[in-house]
GROMACS .gro file of C-alpha atoms in nm:
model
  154
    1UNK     CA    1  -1.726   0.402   1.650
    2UNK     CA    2  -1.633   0.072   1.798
    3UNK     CA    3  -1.281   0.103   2.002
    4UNK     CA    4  -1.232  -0.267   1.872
    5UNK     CA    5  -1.171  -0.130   1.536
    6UNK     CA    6  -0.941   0.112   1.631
    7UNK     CA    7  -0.524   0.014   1.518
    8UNK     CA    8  -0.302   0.151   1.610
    9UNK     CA    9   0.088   0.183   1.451
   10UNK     CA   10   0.366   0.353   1.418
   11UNK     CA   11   0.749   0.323   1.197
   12UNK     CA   12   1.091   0.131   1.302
   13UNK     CA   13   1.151   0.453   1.513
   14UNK     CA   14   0.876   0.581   1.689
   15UNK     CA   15   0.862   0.921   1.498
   16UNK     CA   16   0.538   0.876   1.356
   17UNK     CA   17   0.227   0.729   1.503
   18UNK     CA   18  -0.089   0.710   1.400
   19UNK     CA   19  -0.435   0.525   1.415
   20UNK     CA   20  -0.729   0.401   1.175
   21UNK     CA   21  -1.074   0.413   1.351
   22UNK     CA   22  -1.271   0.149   1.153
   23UNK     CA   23  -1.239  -0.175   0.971
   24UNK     CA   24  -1.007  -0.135   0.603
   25UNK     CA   25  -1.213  -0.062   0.290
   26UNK     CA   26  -1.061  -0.349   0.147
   27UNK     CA   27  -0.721  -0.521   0.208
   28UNK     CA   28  -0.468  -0.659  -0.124
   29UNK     CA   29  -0.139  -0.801  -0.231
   30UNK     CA   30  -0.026  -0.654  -0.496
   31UNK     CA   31   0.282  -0.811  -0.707
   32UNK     CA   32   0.351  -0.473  -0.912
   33UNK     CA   33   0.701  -0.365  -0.956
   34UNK     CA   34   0.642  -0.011  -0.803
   35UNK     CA   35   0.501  -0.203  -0.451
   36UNK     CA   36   0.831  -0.416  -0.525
   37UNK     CA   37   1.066  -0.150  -0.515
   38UNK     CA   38   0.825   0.059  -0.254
   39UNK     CA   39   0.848  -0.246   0.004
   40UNK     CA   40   1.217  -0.431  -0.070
   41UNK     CA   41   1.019  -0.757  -0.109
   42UNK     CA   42   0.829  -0.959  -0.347
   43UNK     CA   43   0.491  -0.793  -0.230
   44UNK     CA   44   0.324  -0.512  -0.078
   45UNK     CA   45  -0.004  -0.597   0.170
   46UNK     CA   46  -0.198  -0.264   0.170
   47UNK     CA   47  -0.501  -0.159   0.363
   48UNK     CA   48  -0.729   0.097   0.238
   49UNK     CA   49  -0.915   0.341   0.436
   50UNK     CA   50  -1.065   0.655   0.335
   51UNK     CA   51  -0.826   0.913   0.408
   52UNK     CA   52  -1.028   1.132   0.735
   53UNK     CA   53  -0.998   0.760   0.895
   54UNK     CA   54  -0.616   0.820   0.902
   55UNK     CA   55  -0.505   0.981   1.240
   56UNK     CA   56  -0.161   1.080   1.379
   57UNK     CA   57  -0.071   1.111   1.674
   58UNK     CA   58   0.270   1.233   1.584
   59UNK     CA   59   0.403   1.285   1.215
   60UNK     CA   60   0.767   1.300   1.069
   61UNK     CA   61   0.686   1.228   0.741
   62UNK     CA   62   0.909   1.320   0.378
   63UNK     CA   63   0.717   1.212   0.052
   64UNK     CA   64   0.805   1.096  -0.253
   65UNK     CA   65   0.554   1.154  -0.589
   66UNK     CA   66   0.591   0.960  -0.922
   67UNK     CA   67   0.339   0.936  -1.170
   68UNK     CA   68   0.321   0.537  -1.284
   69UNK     CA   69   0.247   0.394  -1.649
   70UNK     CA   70  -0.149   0.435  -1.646
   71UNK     CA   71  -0.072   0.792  -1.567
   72UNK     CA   72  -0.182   0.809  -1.195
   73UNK     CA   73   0.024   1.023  -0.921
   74UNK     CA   74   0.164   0.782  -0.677
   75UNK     CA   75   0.199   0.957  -0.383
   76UNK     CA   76   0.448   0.777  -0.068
   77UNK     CA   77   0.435   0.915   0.264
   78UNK     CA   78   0.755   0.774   0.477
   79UNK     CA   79   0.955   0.874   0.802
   80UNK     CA   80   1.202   1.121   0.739
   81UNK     CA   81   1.474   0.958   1.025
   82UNK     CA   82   1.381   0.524   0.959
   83UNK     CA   83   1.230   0.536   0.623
   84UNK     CA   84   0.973   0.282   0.723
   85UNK     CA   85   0.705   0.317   0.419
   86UNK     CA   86   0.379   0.429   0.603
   87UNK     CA   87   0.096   0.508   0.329
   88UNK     CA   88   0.094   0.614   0.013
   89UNK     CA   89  -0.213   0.756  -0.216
   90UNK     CA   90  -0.265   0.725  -0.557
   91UNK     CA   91  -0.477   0.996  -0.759
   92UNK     CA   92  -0.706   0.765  -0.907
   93UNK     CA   93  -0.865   0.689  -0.573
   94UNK     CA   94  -0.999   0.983  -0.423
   95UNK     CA   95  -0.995   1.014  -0.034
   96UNK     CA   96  -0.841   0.707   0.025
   97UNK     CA   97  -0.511   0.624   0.158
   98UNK     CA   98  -0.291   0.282   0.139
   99UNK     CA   99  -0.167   0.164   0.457
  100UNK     CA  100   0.104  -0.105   0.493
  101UNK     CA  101  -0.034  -0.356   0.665
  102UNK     CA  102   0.305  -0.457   0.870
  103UNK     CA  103   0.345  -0.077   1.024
  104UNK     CA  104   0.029  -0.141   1.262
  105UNK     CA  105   0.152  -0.264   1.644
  106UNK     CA  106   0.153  -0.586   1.707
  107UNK     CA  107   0.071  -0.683   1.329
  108UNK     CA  108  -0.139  -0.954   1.403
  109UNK     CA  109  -0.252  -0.913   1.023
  110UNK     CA  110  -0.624  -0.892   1.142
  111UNK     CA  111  -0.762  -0.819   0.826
  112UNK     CA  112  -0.770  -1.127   0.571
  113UNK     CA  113  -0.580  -1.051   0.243
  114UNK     CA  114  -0.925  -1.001   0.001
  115UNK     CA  115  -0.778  -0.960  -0.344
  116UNK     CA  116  -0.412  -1.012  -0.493
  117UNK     CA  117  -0.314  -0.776  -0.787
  118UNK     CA  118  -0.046  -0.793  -1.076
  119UNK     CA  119  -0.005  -1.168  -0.977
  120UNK     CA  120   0.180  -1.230  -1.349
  121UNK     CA  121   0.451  -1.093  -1.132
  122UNK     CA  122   0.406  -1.312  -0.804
  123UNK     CA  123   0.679  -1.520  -0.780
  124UNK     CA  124   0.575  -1.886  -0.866
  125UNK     CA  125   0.698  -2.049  -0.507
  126UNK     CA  126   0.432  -1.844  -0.346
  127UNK     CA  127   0.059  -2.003  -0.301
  128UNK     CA  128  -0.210  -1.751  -0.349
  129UNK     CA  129  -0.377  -1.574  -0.048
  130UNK     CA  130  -0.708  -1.562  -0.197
  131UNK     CA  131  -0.956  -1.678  -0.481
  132UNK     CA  132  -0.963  -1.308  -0.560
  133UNK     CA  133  -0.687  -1.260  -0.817
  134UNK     CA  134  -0.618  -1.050  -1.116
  135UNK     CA  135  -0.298  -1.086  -1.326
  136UNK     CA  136  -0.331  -0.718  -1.341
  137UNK     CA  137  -0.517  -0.431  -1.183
  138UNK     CA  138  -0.876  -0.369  -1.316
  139UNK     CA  139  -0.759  -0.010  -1.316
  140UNK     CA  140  -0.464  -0.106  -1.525
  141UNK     CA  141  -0.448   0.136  -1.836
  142UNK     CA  142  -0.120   0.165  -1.958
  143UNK     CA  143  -0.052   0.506  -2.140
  144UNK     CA  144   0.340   0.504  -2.182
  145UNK     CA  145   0.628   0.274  -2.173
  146UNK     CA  146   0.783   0.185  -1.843
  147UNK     CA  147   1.142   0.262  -1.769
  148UNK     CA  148   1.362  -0.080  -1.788
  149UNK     CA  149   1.446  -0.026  -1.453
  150UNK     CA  150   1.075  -0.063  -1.313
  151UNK     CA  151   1.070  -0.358  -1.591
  152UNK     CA  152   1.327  -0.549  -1.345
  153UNK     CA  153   1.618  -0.482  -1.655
  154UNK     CA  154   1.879  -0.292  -1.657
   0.00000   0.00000   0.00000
């Protein structure tokens, strides 16, 4: 293991801090309403690691579970005293974990954006990151309805 792909990050606080020990899996935007709500913005940047990558240093984490319209457990992992969203997992991809890509220390971003997801959603004053775009998710399977309030309805 390189130390050069060691990162290292923690939330608004301090409680929590933690380090990846190699390069993300892959890196994406994704424009879905649940990463809308998740993040408080327009987008969410997420790097993926597989999950024994994932070390902390010190943990203060609450969680939240909800299981999304394809039928997948979404799984967040925030501090319990700032809130700052820290990673997240999603049943449908085993041993990995989602990182937000802004909680790392001194987010230099230093992983390009490879692939932008649910982009029928991305707001149309926004340029695309990369050539690597999918209106939806390939895993997209809808099995139910989605409540009007993840619809952005009331």
């Amino acid at each position: 293991m390189k130390s050069k792909n060691k990162k290292y990050g923690s939330c608004l606080c301090g409680k929590n801090k933690f380090y990846t020990m190699c390069k993300p899996l892959r890196s994406v935007a994704c424009y879905c309403r649940y990463c809308q709500l998740r993040t408080g913005s327009i987008f969410g940047v997420t790097y993926w690691f597989e999950k024994l990558n994932l070390k902390f240093n010190k943990k203060h984490l609450k969680t939240y579970t909800f299981t999304t319209e394809s039928g997948n457990k979404f799984k967040t992992f925030s501090c319990k005293n700032c809130s700052s969203s820290i990673y997240w997992e999603i049943s449908h991809l085993k041993n990995q974990v989602g990182i937000a890509a802004g909680i790392y220390d001194k987010p230099s971003f230093w992983n390009k954006i490879e692939k932008e997801i649910f982009t029928r959603t991305r707001p149309k004053f926004l340029k695309s990151f990369s050539n690597n775009n999918f209106l939806k998710s390939p895993t997209y399977k809808p099995r139910k309805k989605v409540q009007k309030h993840l619809q952005g309805q009331l």
